[in-house]
Coordinates of C-alpha atoms in Angstrom, one line a residue:
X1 CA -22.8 17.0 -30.8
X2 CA -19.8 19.2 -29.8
X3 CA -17.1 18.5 -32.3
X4 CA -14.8 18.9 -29.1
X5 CA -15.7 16.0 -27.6
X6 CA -14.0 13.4 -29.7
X7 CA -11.1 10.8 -28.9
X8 CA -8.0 10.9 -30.7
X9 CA -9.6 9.0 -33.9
X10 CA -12.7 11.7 -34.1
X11 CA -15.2 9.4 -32.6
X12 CA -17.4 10.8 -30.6
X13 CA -17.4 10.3 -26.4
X14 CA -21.0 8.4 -25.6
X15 CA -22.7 10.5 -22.8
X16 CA -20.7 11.3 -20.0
X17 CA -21.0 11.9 -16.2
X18 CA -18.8 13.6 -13.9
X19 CA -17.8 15.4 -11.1
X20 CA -15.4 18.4 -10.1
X21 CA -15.1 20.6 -7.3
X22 CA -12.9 24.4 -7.7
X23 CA -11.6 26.1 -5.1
X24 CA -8.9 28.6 -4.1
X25 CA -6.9 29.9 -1.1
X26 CA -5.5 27.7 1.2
X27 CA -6.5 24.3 -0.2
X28 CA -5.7 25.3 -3.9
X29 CA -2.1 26.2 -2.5
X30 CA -2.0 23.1 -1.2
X31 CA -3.2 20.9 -3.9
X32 CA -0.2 23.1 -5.7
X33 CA 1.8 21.5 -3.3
X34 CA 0.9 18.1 -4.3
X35 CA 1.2 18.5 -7.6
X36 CA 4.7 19.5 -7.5
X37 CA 5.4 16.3 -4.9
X38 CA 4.0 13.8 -7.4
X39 CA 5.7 15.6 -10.6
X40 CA 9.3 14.9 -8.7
X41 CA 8.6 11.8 -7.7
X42 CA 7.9 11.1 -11.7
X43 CA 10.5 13.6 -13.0
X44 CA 12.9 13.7 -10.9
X45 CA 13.4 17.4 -10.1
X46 CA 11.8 20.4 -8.5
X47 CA 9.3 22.8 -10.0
X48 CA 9.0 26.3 -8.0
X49 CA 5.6 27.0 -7.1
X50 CA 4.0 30.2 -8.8
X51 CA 4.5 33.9 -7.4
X52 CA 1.5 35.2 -5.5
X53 CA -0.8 37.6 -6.8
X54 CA -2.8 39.8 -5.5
X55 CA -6.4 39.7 -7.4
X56 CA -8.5 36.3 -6.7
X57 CA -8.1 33.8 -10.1
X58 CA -11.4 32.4 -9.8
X59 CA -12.7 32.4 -13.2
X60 CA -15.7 35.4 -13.8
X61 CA -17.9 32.4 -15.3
X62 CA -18.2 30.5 -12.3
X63 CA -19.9 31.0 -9.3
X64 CA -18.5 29.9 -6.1
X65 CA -21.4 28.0 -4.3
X66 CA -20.1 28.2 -0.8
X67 CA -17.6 31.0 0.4
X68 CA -15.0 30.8 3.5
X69 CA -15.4 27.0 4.3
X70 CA -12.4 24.1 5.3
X71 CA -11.7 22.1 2.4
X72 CA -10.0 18.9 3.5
X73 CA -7.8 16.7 1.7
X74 CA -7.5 13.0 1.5
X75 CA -4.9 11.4 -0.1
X76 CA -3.7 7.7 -1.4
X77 CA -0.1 7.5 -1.4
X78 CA 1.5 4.5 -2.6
X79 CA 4.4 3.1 -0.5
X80 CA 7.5 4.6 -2.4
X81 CA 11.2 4.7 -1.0
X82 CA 11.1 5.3 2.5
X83 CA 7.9 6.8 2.8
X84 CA 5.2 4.2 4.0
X85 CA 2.7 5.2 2.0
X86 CA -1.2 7.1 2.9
X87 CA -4.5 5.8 2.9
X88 CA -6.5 9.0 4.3
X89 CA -9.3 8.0 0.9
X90 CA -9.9 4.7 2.7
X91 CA -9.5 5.9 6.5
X92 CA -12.5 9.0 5.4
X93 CA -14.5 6.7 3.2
X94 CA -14.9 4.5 6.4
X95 CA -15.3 7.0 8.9
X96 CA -18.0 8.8 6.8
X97 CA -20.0 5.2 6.2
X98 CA -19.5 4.8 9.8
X99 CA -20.7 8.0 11.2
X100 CA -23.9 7.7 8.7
X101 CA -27.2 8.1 10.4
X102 CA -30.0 8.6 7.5
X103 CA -28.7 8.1 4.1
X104 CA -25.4 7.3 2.3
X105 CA -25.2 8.3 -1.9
X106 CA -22.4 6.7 -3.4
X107 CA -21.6 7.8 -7.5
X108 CA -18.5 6.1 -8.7
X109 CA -17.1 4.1 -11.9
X110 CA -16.5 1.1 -10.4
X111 CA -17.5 -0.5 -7.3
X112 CA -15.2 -3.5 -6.0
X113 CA -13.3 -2.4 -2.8
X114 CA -13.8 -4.9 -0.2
X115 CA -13.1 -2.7 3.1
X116 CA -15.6 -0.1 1.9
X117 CA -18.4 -3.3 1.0
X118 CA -17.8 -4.7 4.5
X119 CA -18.4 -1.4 6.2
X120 CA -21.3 -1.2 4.3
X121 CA -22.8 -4.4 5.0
X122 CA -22.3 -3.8 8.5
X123 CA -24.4 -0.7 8.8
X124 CA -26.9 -2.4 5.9
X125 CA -27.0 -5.4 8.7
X126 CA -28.7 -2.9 11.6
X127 CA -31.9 -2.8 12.3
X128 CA -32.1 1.3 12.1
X129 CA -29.0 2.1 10.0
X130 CA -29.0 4.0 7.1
X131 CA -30.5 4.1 3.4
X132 CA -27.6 3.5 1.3
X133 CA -28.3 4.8 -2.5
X134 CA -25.4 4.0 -5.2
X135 CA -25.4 5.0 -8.5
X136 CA -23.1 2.9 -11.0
X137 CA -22.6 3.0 -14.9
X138 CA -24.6 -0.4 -16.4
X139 CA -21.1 -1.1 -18.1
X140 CA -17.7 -0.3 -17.2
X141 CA -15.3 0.6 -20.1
X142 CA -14.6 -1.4 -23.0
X143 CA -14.9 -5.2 -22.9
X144 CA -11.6 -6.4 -20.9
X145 CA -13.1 -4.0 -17.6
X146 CA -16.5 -5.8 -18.3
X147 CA -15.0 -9.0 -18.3
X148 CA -12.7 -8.5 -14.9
X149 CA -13.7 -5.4 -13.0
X150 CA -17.7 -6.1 -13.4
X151 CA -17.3 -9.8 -12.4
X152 CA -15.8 -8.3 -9.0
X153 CA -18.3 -5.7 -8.9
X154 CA -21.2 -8.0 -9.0
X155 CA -19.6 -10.1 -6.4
X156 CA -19.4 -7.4 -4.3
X157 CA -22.6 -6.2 -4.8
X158 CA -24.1 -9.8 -4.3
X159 CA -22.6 -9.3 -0.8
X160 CA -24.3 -6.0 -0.2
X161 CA -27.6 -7.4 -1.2
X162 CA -27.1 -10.8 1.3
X163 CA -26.6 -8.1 4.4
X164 CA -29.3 -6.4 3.1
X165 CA -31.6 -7.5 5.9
X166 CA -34.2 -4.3 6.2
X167 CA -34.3 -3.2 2.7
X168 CA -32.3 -0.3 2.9
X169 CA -30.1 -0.8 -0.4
X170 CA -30.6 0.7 -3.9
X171 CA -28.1 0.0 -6.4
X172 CA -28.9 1.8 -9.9
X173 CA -27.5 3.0 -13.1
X174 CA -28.6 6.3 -15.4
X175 CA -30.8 5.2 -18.7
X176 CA -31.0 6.9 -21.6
X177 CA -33.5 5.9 -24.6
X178 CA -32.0 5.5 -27.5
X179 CA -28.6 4.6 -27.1
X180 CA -28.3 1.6 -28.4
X181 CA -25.2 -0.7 -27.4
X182 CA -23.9 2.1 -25.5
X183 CA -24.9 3.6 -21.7
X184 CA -24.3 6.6 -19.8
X185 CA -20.5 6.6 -18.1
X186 CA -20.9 7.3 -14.9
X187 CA -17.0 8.9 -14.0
X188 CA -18.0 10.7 -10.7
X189 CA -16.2 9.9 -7.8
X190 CA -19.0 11.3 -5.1
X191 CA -20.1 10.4 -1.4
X192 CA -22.7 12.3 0.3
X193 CA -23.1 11.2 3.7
X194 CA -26.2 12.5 5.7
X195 CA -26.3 15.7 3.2
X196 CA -23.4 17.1 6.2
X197 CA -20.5 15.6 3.8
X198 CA -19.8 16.3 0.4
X199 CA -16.9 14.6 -0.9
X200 CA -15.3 14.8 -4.5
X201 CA -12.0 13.4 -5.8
X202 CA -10.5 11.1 -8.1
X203 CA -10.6 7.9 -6.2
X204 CA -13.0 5.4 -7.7
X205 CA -14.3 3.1 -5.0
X206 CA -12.0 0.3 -5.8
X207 CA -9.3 -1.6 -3.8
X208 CA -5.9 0.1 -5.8
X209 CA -7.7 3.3 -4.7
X210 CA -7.3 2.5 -1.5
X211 CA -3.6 1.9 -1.4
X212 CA -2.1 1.2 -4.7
X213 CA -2.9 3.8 -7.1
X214 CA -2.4 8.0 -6.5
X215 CA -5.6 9.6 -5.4
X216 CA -6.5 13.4 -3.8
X217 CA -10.2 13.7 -2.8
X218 CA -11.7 17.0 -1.5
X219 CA -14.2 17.2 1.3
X220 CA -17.0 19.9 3.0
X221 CA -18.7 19.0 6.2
X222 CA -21.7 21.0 7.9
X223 CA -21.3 21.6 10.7
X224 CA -25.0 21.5 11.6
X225 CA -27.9 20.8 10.1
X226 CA -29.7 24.3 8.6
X227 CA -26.1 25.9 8.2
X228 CA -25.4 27.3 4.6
X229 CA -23.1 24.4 3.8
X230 CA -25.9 21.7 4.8
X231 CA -28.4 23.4 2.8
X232 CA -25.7 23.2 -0.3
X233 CA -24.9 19.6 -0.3
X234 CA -28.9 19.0 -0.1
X235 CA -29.7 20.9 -2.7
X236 CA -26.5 19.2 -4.7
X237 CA -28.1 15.6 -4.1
X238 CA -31.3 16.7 -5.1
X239 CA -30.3 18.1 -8.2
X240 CA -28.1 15.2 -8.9
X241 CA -31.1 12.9 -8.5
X242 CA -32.9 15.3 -10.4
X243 CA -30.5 15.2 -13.6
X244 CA -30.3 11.1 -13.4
X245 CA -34.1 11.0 -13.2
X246 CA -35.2 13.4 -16.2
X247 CA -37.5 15.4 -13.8
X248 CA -37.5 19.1 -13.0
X249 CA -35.0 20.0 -9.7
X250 CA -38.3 21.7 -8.1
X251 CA -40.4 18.6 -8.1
X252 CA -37.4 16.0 -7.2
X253 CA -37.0 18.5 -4.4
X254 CA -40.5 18.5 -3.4
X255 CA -40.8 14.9 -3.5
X256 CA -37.7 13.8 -1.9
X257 CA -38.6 16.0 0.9
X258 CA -42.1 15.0 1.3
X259 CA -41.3 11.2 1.5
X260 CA -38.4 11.8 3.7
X261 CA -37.1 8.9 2.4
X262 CA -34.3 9.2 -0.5
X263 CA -35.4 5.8 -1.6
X264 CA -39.0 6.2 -1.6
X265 CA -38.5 9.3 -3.5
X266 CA -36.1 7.8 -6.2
X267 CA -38.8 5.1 -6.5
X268 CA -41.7 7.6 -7.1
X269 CA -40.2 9.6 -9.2
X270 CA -38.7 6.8 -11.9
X271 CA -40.0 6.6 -15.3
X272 CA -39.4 4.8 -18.3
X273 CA -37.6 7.7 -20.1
X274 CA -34.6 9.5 -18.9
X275 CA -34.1 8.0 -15.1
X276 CA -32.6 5.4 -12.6
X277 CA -33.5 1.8 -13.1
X278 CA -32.3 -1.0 -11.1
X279 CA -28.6 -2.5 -12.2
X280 CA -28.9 -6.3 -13.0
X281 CA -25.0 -8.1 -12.2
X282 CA -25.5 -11.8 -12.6
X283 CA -22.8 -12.7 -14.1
X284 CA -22.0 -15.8 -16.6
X285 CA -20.9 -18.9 -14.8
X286 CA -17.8 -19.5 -17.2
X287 CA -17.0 -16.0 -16.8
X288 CA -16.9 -15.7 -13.4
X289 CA -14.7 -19.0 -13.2
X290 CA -12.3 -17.8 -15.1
X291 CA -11.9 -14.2 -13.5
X292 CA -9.8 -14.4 -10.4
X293 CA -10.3 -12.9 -7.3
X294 CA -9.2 -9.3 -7.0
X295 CA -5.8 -9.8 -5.0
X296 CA -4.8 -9.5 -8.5
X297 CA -7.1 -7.7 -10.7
X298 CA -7.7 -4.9 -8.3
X299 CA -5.1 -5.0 -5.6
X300 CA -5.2 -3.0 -2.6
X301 CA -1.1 -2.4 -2.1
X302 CA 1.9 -2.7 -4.4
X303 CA 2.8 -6.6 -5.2
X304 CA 6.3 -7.6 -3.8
X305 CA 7.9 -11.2 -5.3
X306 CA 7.3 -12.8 -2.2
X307 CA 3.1 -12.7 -2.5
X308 CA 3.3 -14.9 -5.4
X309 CA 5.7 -17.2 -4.0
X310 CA 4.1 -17.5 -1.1
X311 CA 0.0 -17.9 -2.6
X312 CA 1.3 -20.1 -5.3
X313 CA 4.1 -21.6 -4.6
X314 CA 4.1 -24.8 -2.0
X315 CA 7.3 -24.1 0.6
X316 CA 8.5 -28.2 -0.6
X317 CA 8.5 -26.4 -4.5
X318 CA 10.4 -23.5 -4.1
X319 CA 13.5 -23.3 -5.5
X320 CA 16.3 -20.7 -4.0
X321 CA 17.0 -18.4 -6.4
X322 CA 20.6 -19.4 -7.3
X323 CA 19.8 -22.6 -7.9
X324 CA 17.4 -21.6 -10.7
X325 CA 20.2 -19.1 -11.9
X326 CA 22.7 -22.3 -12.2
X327 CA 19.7 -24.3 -13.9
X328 CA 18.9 -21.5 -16.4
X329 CA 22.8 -20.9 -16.8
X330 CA 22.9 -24.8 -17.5
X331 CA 20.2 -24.8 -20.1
X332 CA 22.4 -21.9 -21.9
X333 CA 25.7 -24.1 -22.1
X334 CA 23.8 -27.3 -22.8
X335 CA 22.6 -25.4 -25.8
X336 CA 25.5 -24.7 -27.0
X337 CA 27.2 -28.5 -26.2
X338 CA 24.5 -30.1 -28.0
X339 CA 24.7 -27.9 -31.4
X340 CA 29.0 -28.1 -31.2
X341 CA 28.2 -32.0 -30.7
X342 CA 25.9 -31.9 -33.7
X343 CA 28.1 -29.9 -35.8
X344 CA 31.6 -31.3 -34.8
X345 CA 31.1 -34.8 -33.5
X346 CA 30.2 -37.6 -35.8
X347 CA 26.6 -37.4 -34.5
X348 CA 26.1 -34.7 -37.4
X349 CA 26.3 -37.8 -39.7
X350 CA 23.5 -40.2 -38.1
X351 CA 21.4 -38.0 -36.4
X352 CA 21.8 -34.3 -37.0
X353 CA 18.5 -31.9 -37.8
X354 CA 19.5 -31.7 -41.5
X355 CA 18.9 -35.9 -41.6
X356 CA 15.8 -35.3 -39.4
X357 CA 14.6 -32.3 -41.8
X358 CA 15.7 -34.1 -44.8
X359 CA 13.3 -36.9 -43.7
X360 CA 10.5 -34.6 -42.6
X361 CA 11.0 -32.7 -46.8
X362 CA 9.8 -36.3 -48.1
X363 CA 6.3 -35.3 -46.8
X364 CA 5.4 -32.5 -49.0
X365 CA 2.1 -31.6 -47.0
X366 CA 2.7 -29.0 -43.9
X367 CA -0.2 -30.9 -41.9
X368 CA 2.1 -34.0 -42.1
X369 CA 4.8 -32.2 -40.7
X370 CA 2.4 -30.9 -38.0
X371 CA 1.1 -34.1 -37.3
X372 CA 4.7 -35.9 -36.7
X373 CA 5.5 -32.9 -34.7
X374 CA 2.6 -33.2 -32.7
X375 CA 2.7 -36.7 -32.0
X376 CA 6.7 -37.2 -31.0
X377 CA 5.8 -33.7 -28.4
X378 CA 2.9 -35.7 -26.9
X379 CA 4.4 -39.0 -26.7
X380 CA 7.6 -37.8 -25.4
X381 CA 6.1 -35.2 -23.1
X382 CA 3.8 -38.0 -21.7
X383 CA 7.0 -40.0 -20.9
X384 CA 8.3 -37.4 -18.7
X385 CA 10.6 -36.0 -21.1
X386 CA 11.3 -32.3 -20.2
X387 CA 9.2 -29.8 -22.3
X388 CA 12.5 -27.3 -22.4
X389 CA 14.1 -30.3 -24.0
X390 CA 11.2 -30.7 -26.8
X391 CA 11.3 -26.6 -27.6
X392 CA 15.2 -26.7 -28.2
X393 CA 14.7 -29.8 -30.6
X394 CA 11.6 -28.3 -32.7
X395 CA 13.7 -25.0 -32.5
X396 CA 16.5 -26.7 -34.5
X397 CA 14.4 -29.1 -36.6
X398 CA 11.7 -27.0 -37.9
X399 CA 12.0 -23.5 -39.4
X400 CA 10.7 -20.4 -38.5
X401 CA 7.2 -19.8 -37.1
X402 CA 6.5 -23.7 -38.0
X403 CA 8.7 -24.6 -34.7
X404 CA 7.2 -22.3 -32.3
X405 CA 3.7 -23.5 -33.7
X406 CA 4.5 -27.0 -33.8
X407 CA 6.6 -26.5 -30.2
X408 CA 3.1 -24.7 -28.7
X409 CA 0.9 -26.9 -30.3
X410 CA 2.2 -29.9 -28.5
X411 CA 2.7 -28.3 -25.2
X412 CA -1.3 -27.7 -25.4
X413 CA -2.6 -30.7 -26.7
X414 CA -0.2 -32.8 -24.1
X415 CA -1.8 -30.4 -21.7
X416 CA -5.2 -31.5 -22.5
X417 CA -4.6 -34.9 -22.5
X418 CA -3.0 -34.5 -19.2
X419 CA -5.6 -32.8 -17.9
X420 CA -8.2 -35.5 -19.1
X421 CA -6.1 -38.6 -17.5
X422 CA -6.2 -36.4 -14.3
X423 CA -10.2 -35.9 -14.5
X424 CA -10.5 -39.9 -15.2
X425 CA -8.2 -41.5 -12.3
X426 CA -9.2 -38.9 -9.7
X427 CA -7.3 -36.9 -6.8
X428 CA -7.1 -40.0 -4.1
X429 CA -4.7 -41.8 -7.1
X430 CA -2.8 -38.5 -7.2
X431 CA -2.4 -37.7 -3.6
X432 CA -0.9 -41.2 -3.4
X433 CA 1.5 -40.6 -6.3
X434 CA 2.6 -36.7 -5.6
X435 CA 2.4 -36.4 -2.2
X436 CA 1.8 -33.8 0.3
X437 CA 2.7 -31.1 -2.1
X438 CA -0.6 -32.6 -4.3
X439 CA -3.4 -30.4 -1.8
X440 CA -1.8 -27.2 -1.4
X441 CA -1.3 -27.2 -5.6
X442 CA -4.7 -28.1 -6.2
X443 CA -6.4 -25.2 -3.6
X444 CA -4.1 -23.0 -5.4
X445 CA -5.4 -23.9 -8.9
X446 CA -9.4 -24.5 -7.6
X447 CA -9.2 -20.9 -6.0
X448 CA -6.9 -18.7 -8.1
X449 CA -8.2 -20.6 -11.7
X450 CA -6.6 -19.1 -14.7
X451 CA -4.2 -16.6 -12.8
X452 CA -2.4 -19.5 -10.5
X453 CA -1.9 -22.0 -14.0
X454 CA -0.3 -19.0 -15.6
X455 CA 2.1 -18.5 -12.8
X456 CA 2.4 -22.3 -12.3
X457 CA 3.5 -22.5 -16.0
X458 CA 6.0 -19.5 -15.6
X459 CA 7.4 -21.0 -12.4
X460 CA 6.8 -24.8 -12.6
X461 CA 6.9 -26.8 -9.4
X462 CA 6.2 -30.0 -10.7
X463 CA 7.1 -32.0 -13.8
X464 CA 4.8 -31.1 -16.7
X465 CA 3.0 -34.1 -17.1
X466 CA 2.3 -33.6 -13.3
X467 CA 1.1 -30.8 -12.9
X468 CA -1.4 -31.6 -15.6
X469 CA -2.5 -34.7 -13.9
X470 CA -3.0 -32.2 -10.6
X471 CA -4.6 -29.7 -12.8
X472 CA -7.2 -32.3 -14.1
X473 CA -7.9 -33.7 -10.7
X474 CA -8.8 -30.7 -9.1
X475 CA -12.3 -28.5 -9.4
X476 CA -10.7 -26.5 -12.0
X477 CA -12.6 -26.1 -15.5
X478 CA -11.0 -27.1 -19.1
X479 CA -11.3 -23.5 -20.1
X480 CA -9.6 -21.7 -17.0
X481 CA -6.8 -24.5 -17.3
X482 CA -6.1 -24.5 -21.2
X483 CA -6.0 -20.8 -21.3
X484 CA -3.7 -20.2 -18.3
X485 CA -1.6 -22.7 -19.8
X486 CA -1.4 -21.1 -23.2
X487 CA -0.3 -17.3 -21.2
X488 CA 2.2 -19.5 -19.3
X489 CA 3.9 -21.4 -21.6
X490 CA 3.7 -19.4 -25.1
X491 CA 6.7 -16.7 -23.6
X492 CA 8.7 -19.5 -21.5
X493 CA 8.5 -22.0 -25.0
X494 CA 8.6 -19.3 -27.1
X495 CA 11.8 -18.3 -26.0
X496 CA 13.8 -21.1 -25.5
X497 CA 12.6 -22.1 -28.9
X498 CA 13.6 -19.0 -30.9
X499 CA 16.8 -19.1 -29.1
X500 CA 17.3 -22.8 -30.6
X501 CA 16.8 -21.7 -33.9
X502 CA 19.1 -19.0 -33.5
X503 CA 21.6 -20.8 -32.0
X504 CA 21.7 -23.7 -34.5
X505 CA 21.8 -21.4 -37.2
X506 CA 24.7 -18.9 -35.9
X507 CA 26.7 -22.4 -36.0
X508 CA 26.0 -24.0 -39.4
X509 CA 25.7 -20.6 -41.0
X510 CA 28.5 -18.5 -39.5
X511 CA 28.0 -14.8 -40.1
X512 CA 28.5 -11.8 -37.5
X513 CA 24.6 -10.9 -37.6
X514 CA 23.3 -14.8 -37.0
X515 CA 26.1 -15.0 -34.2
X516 CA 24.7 -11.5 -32.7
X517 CA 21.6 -12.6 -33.1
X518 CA 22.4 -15.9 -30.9
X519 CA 24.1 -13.5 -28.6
X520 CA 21.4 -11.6 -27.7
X521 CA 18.8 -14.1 -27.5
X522 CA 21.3 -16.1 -24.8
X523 CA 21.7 -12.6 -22.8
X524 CA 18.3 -12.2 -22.6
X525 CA 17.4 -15.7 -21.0
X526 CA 20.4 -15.0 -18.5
X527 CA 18.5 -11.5 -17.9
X528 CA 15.5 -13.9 -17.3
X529 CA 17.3 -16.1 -15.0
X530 CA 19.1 -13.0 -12.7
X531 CA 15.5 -11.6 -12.9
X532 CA 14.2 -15.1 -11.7
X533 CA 16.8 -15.5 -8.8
X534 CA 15.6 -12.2 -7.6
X535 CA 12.0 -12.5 -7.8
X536 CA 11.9 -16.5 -6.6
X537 CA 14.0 -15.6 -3.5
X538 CA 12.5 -16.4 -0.4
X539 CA 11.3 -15.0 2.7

């Protein structure tokens, strides 16, 4: 109920769970020291570091819980300029899962990182490894993470539980009566490993947080059992498990201790208030066709060009760079021939756009128009005729928002039908027709779903009536195709339509804004293309 603990709109934070650590001394001085690193790598200069003084700034409200210990420091570093980058969050997150002999209690956000799931499975594989608790929000964010990063998650976890041999694996989340739609967000980033290693940080047990994103985790390890800084990280699980199951700290204590078993303790203790219950993944079948794998939702390392041309793009489809920069450059001064031809040639007196719109104006209904739109696009479309070709056409025929509908509109329901024909006459009658190229395509779209169509559409390697043949013939659903092909093509169409429109009309309506207008709208499709050469080059 604290008024504090509102977003930016004043609605109120549902229940939260995290994790810090404070400390001073050498280890704040050199978290100081990162601070400043990552603030020049962002801003671009230098901040001095603050002068020393002499009393300690630990805050009088806080007690320190362990005095005179080694903090260490493990840091993900992105590769950036010369440097080739840190993974010390991975390298200790391993280590410490390796080095487990009793129990490993895992709190995070999300959990999705492959390298950290097969080290587990490994040690959840041995006859006498160790218990292995983890404690996960029920739902992750809003509903775009619940949609992408919990399909992962439950595949992950599906893995855990196969290796699960010896019953060693709890995986839970925190419940709370009474909250409705909403659940307990579990934000801790926290390993305890054998109740010797403490570990806290920002890294969420994730693949970008093992190489792709900025992370700094801070670390304690006993040194024996009984020392002071054993008997601390106990007494931290304990009281965590304590909090998450709604019982008192002295009788999770006295439980956990007298079934020296975390998991037999956990499972004695739960109730059906306040407490742990089991987290149910399954995940729906549509959903988790449609979700790619994580190589792209949760990478691991910073993309370069050449990963998608190389998953995506057969070596026989790739087209160098300036190539495409001449075809894009091509499609620019074609644009401009065809409109001076139309306005300057005596084709502006048998078939120029005003005929053709004149024609459509005798059909006063806008479905008419929509229907004759749609049905040239799919009939010309099915006979091969370039899609680019169809956009610049509807661009100049049709005004407005009408041509980018109508253009988009066509480009979908040709898609569709494609799709269909390639579902009827099968892959065999495909292979025959397309040719080598036809089996690396149609792994690409049966294994990468709506991601690969996307790119596919943004870097076609095959005529459009093709690829939609291919599309149909492989295991890919109707959904994962038809909405890839909508994120491909609306920017590609959309553009080359608009630029149509504005083209045509900076020549039949002269004025200095339609011409700048037209200007613009060309230099950004040559930006396109330059970007294009650069990111299509090959290896």
């Amino acid at each position: 109920d604290d008024p504090r603990r509102t977003d930016p709109n004043g609605k109120p934070y549902p229940p939260f769970h995290d994790m810090m650590m404070l400390v001073e001394g050498d280890a704040a001085a050199r978290l100081g020291d990162l601070a400043r690193q990552r603030w020049r790598r962002a801003r671009g200069w230098k901040l001095k570091p603050p002068e020393p003084v002499a009393a300690s700034p630990w805050p009088d409200e806080i007690d320190a819980a362990l005095h005179d210990v080694d903090v260490a420091i493990a840091r993900t570093q992105p590769p950036y300029r010369r440097d080739e980058g840190v993974r010390e969050v991975e390298r200790l997150y391993l280590d410490a899962i390796r080095a487990a002999r009793h129990l490993i209690y895992i709190e995070n956000q999300y959990f999705t990182a492959h390298s950290l799931a097969n080290a587990l499975a490994e040690r959840l594989a041995e006859k006498h490894g160790p218990e292995v608790v983890i404690v996960l929000p029920e739902k992750t964010g809003g509903w775009l993470e619940q949609v992408t990063m919990d399909v992962v998650r439950g595949r992950i976890l599906d893995q855990l539980t196969k290796a699960d041999k010896h019953d060693r694996l709890r995986i839970y989340f925190p419940y709370q009566p009474g909250l409705g739609d909403h659940c307990i967000s579990v934000h801790a980033k926290l390993l305890i490993v054998d109740d010797r290693l403490l570990r806290v940080g920002s890294s969420n047990t994730s693949n970008r947080s093992m190489g792709l994103d900025t992370e700094c985790d801070l670390a304690i390890e006993a040194e024996r059992a009984g020392d002071d800084r054993h008997d601390y990280i106990r007494s931290m699980r304990e009281r965590l498990l304590a909090e998450h199951l709604g019982c008192p700290v002295a009788e999770t204590t006295r439980v956990l201790r007298g079934e020296r078993s975390m998991i037999r303790g956990i499972e004695k203790l739960r109730c059906d208030e306040r407490s742990l219950r089991p987290l149910v993944w399954e995940v729906d079948g549509e959903v988790d066709e449609m979700v790619p794998d994580d190589t792209l939702i949760d990478p691991s390392e910073p993309f370069s060009p050449d990963y998608f041309v190389s998953e995506y793009i057969p070596r026989s489809g790739r087209v160098h760079g300036r190539r495409r920069l001449l075809v894009f450059v091509g499609l620019v001064v074609a644009l401009f021939a065809m409109a001076a031809a139309w306005r300057w040639t005596p084709l502006d007196d048998t078939l120029s756009p005003e005929r053709i719109s004149a024609y459509l104006a005798t059909f006063s209904s806008p479905w008419t128009h929509a229907a004759i739109a749609l049905g040239v696009f799919v009939v010309a479309s099915l006979a091969m005729v370039p899609v680019t070709l169809l956009a610049i056409v509807g661009g100049v025929v049709f005004d407005g928002a009408y041509a980018l509908a109508y253009v988009l509109a066509g480009a979908m329901v040709s898609s569709l039908i494609g799709f269909v024909v390639g579902r009827v006459i099968g892959r065999d009658a495909i292979r025959r027709w397309y040719g080598a190229r036809f089996d690396h395509l149609r792994r690409r779209l049966t294994q990468r779903g709506t991601v690969a169509v996307a790119i596919l559409r943004l870097v076609p390697v095959a005529p459009f009536a093709i690829f939609n043949l291919v599309a149909g013939s492989a295991k890919l659903g109707a959904r994962p195709f038809l909405v890839g092909s909508l994120l491909g093509l609306a920017p590609a169409l959309g553009a080359v339509t608009v630029f149509s429109a504005a083209l045509w009309q900076a020549l039949t309506e002269p004025s200095l804004r339609h011409a700048a207008m037209a200007f613009v709208l060309g230099a950004g499709l040559l930006l396109i293309a330059w970007w294009g050469k650069r990111w299509l080059r090959t290896s």
